[in-house]
Coordinates of C-alpha atoms in Angstrom, one line a residue:
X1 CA 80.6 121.6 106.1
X2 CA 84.5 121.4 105.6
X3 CA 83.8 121.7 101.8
X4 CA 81.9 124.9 102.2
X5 CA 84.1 126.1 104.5
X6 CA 87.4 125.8 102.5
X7 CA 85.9 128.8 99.8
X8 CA 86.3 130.6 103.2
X9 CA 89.6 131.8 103.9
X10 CA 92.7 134.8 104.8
X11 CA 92.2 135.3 100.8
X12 CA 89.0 137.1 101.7
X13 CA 89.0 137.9 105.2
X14 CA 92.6 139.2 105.0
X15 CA 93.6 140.0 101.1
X16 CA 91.0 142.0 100.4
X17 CA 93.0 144.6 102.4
X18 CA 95.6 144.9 99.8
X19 CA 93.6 144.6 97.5
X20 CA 90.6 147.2 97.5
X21 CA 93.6 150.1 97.9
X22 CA 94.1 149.1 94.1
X23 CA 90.9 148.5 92.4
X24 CA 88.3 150.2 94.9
X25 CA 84.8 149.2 93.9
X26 CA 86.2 148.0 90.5
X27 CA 87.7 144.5 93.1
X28 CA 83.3 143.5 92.4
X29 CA 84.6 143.2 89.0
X30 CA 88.1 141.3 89.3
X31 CA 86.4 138.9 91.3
X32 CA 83.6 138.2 88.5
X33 CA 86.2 137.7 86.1
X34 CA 88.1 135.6 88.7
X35 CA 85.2 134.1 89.8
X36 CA 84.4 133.1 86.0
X37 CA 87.5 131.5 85.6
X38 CA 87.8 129.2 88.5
X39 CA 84.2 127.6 88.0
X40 CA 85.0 127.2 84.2
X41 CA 88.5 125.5 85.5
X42 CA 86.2 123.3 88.3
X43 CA 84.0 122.4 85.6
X44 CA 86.8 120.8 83.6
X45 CA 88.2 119.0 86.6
X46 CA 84.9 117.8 87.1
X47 CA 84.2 116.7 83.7
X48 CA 87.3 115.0 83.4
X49 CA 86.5 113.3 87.0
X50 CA 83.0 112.4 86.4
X51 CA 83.7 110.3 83.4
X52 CA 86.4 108.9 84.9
X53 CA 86.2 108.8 88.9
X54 CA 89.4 108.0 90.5
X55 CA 91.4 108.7 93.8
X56 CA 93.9 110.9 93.0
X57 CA 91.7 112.4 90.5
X58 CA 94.6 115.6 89.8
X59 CA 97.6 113.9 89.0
X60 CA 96.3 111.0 87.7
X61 CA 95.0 112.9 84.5
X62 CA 98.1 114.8 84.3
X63 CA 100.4 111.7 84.3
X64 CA 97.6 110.2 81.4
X65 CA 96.6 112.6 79.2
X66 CA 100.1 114.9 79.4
X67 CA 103.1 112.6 80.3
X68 CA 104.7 111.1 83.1
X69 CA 106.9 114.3 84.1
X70 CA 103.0 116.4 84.1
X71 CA 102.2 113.9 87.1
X72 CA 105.0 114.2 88.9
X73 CA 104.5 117.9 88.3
X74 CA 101.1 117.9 89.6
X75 CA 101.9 116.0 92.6
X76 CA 104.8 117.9 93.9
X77 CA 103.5 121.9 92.9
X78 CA 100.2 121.0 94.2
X79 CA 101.9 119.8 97.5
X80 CA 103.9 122.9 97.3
X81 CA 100.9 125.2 97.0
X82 CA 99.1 123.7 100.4
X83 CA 102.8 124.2 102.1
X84 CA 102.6 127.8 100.8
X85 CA 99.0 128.6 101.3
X86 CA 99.9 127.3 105.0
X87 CA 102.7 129.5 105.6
X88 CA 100.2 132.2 104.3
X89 CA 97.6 131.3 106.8
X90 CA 100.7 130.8 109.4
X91 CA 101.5 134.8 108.4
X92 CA 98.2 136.3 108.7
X93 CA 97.2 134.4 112.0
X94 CA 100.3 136.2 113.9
X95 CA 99.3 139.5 112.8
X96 CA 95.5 138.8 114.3
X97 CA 97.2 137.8 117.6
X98 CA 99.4 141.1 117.0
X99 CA 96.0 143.5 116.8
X100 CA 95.6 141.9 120.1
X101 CA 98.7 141.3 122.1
X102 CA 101.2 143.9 120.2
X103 CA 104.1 142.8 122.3
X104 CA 103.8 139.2 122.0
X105 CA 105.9 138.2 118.9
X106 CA 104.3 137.2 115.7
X107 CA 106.8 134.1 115.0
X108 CA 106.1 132.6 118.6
X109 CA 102.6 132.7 117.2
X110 CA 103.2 131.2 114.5
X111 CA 105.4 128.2 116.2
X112 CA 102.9 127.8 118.9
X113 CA 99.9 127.6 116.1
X114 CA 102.0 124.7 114.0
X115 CA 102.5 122.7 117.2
X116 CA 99.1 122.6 118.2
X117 CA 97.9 122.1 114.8
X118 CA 100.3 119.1 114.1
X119 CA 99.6 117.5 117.3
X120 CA 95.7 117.4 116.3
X121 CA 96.4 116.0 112.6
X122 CA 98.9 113.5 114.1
X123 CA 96.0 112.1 116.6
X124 CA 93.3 110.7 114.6
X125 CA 91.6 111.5 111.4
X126 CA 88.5 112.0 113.6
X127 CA 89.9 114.5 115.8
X128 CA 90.9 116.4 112.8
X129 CA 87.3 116.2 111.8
X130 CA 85.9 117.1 114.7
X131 CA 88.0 120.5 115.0
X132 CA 87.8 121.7 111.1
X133 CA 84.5 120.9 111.4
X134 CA 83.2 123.2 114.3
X135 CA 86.2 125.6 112.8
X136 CA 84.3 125.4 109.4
X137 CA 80.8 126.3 110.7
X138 CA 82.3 129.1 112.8
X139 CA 83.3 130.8 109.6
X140 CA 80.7 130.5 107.7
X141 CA 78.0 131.4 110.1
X142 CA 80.4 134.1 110.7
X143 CA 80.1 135.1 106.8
X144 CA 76.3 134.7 106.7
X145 CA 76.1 136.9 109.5
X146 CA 78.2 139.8 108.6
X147 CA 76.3 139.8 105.1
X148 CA 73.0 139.8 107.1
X149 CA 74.0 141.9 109.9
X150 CA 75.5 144.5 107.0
X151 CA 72.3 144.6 104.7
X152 CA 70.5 145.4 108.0
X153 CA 72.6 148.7 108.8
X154 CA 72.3 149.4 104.9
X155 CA 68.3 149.6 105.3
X156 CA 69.0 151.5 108.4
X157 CA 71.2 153.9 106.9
X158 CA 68.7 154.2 103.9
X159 CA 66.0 155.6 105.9
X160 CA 68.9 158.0 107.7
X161 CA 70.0 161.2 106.1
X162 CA 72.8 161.6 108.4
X163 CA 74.5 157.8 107.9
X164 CA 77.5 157.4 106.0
X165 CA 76.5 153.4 105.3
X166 CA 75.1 154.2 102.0
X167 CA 74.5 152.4 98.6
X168 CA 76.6 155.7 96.7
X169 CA 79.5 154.6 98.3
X170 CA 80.5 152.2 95.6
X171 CA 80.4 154.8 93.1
X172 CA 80.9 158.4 95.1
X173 CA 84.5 158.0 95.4
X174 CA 85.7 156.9 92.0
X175 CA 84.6 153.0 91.1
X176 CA 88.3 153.1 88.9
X177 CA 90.3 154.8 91.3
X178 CA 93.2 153.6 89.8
X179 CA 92.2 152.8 86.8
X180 CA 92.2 149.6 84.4
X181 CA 95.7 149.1 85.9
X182 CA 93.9 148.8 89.8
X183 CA 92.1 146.4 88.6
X184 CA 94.5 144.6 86.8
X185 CA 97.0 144.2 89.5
X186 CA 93.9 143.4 91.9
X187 CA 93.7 139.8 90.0
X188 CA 96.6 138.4 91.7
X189 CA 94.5 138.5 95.6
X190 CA 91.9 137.6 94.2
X191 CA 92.8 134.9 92.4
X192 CA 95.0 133.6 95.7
X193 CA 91.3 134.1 97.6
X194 CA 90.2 131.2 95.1
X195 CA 92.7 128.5 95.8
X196 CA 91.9 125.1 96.8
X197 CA 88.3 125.5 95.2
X198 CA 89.6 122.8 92.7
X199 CA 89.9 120.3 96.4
X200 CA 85.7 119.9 95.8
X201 CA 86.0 117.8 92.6
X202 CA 88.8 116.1 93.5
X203 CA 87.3 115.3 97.0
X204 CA 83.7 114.5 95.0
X205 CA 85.6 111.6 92.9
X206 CA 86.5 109.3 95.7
X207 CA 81.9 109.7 96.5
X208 CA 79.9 106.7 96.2
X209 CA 78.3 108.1 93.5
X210 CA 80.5 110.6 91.3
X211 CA 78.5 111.2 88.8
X212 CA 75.9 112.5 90.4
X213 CA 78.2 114.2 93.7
X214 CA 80.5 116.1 91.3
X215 CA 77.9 118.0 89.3
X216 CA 75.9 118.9 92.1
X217 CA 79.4 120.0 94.3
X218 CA 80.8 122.2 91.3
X219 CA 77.6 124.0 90.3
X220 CA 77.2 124.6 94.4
X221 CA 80.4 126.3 93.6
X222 CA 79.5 129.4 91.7
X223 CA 76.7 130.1 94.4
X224 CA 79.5 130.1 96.9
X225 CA 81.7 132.6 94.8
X226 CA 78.0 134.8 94.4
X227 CA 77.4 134.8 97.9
X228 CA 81.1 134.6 100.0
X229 CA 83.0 136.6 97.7
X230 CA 81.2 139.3 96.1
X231 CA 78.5 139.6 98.3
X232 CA 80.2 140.2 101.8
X233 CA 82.6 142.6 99.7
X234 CA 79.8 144.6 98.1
X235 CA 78.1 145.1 101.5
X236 CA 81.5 145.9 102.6
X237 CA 82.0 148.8 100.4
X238 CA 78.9 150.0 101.0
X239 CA 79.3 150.1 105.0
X240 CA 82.4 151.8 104.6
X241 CA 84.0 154.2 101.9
X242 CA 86.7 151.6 100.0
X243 CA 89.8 155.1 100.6
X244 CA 89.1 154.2 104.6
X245 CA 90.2 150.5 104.2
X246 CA 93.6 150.1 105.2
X247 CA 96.6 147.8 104.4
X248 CA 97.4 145.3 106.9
X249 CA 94.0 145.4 108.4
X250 CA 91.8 142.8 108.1
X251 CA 88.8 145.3 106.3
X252 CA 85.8 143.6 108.2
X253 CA 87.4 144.3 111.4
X254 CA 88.1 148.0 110.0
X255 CA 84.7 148.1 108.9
X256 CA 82.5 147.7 112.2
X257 CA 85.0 149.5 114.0
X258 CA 84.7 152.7 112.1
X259 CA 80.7 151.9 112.4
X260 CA 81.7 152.5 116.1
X261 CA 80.8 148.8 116.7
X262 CA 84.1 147.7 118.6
X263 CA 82.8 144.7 120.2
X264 CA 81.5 143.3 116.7
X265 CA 84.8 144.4 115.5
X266 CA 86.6 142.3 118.3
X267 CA 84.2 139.3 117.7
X268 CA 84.9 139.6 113.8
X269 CA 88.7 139.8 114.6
X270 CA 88.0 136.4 116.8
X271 CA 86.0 134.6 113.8
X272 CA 88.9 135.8 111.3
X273 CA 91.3 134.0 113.8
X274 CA 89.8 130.3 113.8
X275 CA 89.1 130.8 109.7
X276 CA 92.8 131.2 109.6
X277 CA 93.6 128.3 111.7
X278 CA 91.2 126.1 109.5
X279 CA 92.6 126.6 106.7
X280 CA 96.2 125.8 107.8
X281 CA 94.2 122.8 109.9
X282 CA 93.3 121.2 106.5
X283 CA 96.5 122.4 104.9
X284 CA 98.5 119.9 107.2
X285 CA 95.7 117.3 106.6
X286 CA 96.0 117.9 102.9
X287 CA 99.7 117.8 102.7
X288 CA 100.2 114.8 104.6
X289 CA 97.7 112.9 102.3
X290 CA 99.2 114.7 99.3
X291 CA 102.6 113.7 100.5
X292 CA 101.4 110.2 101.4
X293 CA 99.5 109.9 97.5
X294 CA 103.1 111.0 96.0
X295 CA 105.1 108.4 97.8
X296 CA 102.5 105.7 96.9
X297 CA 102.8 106.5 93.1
X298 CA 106.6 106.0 93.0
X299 CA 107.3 110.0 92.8
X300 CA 108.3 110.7 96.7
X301 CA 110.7 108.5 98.9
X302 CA 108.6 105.5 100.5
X303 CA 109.0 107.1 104.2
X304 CA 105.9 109.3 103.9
X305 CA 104.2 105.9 103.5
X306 CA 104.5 104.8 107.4
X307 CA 101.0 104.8 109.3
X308 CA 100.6 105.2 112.9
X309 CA 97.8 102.9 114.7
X310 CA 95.1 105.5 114.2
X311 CA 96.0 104.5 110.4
X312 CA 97.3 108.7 109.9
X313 CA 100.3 109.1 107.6
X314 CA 102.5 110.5 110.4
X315 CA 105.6 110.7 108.9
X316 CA 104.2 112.6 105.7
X317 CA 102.3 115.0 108.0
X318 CA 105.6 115.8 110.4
X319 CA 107.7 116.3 107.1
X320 CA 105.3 119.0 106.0
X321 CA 104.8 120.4 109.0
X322 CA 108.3 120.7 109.6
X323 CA 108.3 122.5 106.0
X324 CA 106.1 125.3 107.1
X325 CA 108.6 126.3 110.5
X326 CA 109.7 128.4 106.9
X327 CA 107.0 130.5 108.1
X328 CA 108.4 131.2 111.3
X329 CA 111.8 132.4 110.2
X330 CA 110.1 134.2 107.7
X331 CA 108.2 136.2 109.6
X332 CA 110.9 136.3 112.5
X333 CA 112.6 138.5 109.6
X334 CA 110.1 140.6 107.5
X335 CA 106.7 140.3 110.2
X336 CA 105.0 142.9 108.6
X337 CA 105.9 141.8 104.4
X338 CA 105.4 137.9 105.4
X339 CA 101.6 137.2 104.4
X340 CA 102.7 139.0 100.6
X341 CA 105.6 137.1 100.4
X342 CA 104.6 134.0 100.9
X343 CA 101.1 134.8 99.2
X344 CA 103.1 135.6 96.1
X345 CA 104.7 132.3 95.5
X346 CA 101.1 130.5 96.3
X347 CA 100.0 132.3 93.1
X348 CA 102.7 131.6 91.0
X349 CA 102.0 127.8 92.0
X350 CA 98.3 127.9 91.9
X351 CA 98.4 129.5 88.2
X352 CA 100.8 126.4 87.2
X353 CA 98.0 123.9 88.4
X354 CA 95.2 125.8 86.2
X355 CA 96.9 125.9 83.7
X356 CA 98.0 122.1 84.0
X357 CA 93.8 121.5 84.6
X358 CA 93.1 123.2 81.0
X359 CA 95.8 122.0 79.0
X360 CA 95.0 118.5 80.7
X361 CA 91.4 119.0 79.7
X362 CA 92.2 120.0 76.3
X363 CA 94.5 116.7 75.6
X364 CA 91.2 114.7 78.0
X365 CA 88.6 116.0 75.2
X366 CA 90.9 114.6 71.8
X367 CA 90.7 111.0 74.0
X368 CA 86.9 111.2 74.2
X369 CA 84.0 111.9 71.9
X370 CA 82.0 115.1 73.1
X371 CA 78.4 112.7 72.8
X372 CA 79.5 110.3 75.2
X373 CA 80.5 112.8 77.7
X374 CA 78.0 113.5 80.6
X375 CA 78.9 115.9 82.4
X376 CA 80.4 118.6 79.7
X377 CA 82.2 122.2 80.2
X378 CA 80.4 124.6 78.1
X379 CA 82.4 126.7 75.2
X380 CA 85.2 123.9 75.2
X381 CA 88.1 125.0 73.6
X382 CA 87.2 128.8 73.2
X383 CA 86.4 129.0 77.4
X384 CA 90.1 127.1 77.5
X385 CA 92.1 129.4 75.8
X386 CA 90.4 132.3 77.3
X387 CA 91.6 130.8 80.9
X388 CA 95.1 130.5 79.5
X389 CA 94.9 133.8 78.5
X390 CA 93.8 134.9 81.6
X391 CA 96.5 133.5 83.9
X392 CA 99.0 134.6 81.6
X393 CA 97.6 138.2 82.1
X394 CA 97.8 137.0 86.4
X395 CA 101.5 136.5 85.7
X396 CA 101.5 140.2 84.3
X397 CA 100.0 141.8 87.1
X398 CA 102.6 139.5 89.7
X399 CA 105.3 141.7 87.8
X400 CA 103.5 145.3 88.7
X401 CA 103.8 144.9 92.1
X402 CA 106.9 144.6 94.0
X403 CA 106.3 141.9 96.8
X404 CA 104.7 140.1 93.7
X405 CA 107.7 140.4 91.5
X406 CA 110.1 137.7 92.6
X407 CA 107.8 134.8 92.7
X408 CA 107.5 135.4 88.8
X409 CA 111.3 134.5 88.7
X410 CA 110.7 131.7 91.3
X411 CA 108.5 129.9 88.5
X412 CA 110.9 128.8 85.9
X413 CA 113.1 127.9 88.3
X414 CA 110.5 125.7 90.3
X415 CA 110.0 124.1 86.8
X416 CA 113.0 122.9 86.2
X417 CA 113.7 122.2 89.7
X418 CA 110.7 119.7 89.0
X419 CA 111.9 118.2 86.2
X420 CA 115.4 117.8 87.3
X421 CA 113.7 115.8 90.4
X422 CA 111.7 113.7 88.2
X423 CA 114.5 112.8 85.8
X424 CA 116.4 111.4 88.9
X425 CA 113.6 109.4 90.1
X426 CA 113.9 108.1 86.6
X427 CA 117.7 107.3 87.0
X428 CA 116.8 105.7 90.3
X429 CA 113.9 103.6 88.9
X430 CA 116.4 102.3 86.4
X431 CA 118.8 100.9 88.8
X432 CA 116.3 99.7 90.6
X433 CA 115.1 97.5 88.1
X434 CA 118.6 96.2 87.3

């Protein structure tokens, strides 16, 4: 249930706001293509964890196949990208309290969520079980429904001359409205609505039995993109014209409330709330862990190490906690620009662990013999280069879009922030040893 429900986030419930505006009906196609992309990513992630199943699947094959500074790379951006993808979820939760309680303030929202949250992940692991798992099954009944709920108001409005839920919708009001450009620029949500996807073959390594747990997981995947993804948003753009969806709104709330369903809107606003909270709930659990991982492999001070009784990483989980009060200043200062903000950087950091997954997977396949490979990603190295291709095209569209623009810059100097950091743990390890 957590796996399912972590394809389920802001990305969708929350993104697709900013990014229908741009592409219109022509988002079904960016998130095909997106869609695409991710499962062929997953499926070398899983090929390369299926023959050979370890814990710490990501940066182990990073530090193997691609050098010592690739694992510390992969250790620390992915850490980053859960931080960021928190801080995300941080943002779009205060503006869900805001729809509710306009004069309470968005960054007491945001404090008040990370103390609650951080209190459950420093309890046990099975209280933080318990909660993302009722969390989890929350949204993705609530996803199920809507779809359901929305094809039913479609076959009403079928039989109803007078109904504006109607089929031409996706293509009365321009499919392209603005062009291949809408599109384009469209990529960058989507492609933040996929992140953490890669988390199923990573968590399917550490299984009793990998090779059978990861095929099954990943191929589960591209059902879940089918279904979640395109499916809510094509019955979404058939309920509703896509030039009434509004920036800033969540569009399924926007939907049923223009419907003149405001109490389905209200529950929907509700569901949309504790999706949000999950997400940051298993970012905190992730980053601790993450955190905890790094300091075991010699890349992060041996602090984030410490257990409490209940055997949870406390002093990892505080320490990244702690990071994500960012979110609170951030959105004490720019409330209504936070979620992009932040959201931008999350892509730029999410685009450098694809693309260490490919290149990874490319240097994995010259270390093995295709025959003795079990579980094998289809068009290998064609499909690999066309995913490179493709998230240097993601960087493109960050640079067409103004809140986007900066966290292109942020990149190179992330990068050599990185390596900087990993050449002084080298200098460190050196005196150590003497």
């Amino acid at each position: 249930m957590i796996a399912l429900g972590g394809c389920i986030g802001t990305g969708l419930f929350y993104g697709t706001a900013e990014s229908i505006p741009l592409a219109g009906p022509g988002l079904i196609l960016g998130y095909l293509l997106g869609g695409f992309v991710i499962y062929m990513i997953i499926r070398m992630l899983g090929e390369m964890a299926t023959q050979e199943p370890v814990s710490g699947a990501f940066s182990h094959f990073a530090n193997k196949y691609c050098g010592q500074y690739a694992g510390f790379l992969a250790g620390w951006n992915y850490w980053l990208l859960y931080i960021l993808v928190s801080m995300a979820e941080l943002s779009a939760i205060g503006r869900y309290i805001y729809t509710w309680f306009p004069d309470f303030p968005i960054w007491l929202t945001v404090l008040s969520t990370i103390v609650i949250i951080t209190a459950i992940n420093l309890a046990s692991v099975k209280f933080f079980g318990e909660t993302e798992f009722w969390l989890a099954l929350i949204k993705v009944l609530a996803v199920v429904g809507m779809i359901v709920f929305g094809l039913y108001l479609v076959a009403k409005g079928f039989v109803s001359e007078q109904s504006t839920v109607k089929i031409s919708n996706l293509w009365e009001f321009g499919i392209f409205p603005n062009g291949a450009w809408g599109v384009w620029v469209s990529l960058v949500i989507v492609m933040f609505s996929f992140g953490g996807t890669e988390m199923i073959a990573i968590a399917a390594a550490e299984t009793d039995n990998p090779q059978k747990t990861i095929p099954q997981a990943i191929k589960q995947v591209m059902w879940r993109i089918l279904i979640f993804y395109i499916g809510s948003i094509i019955i979404m753009l058939v309920l509703v014209p896509w030039h009434d969806i509004k920036q800033g709104i969540s569009p399924f709330v926007l939907v049923f409330d223009q419907l003149g369903l405001p109490n389905v809107a209200g529950i929907l606003n509700f569901i949309i709330l504790t999706a949000a909270i999950s997400v940051y709930n298993s970012g905190i659990y992730s980053n601790g862990r993450m955190l905890f991982g790094l300091a075991e492999q010699g890349h992060a001070p041996k602090v984030f190490m410490k257990l409490s009784h209940n055997h949870v990483p406390y002093a990892a989980i505080a320490f990244s906690s702690a990071v994500t009060l960012i979110a609170v200043v951030i959105n004490l200062l720019v409330p209504n620009g936070a979620f992009m903000i932040v959201m931008s950087v999350a892509i730029a950091a999410a685009v450098i662990t694809w693309g260490l997954i490919v290149i990874m997977h490319m240097r994995f396949r010259r270390a093995h013999q295709a025959d003795q490979l079990t579980f094998k990603t289809p068009f290998f190295p064609y499909v690999n280069y066309f995913c490179l291709i493709f998230l240097v095209v993601v960087i493109g569209a960050m640079t067409q879009l103004d809140s986007f623009r900066p966290a292109v810059y942020v990149m190179p100097v992330w990068l050599i922030l990185t390596y900087l950091g990993f050449r002084l743990k080298q200098k460190m390890d050196r005196k150590h040893l003497k």
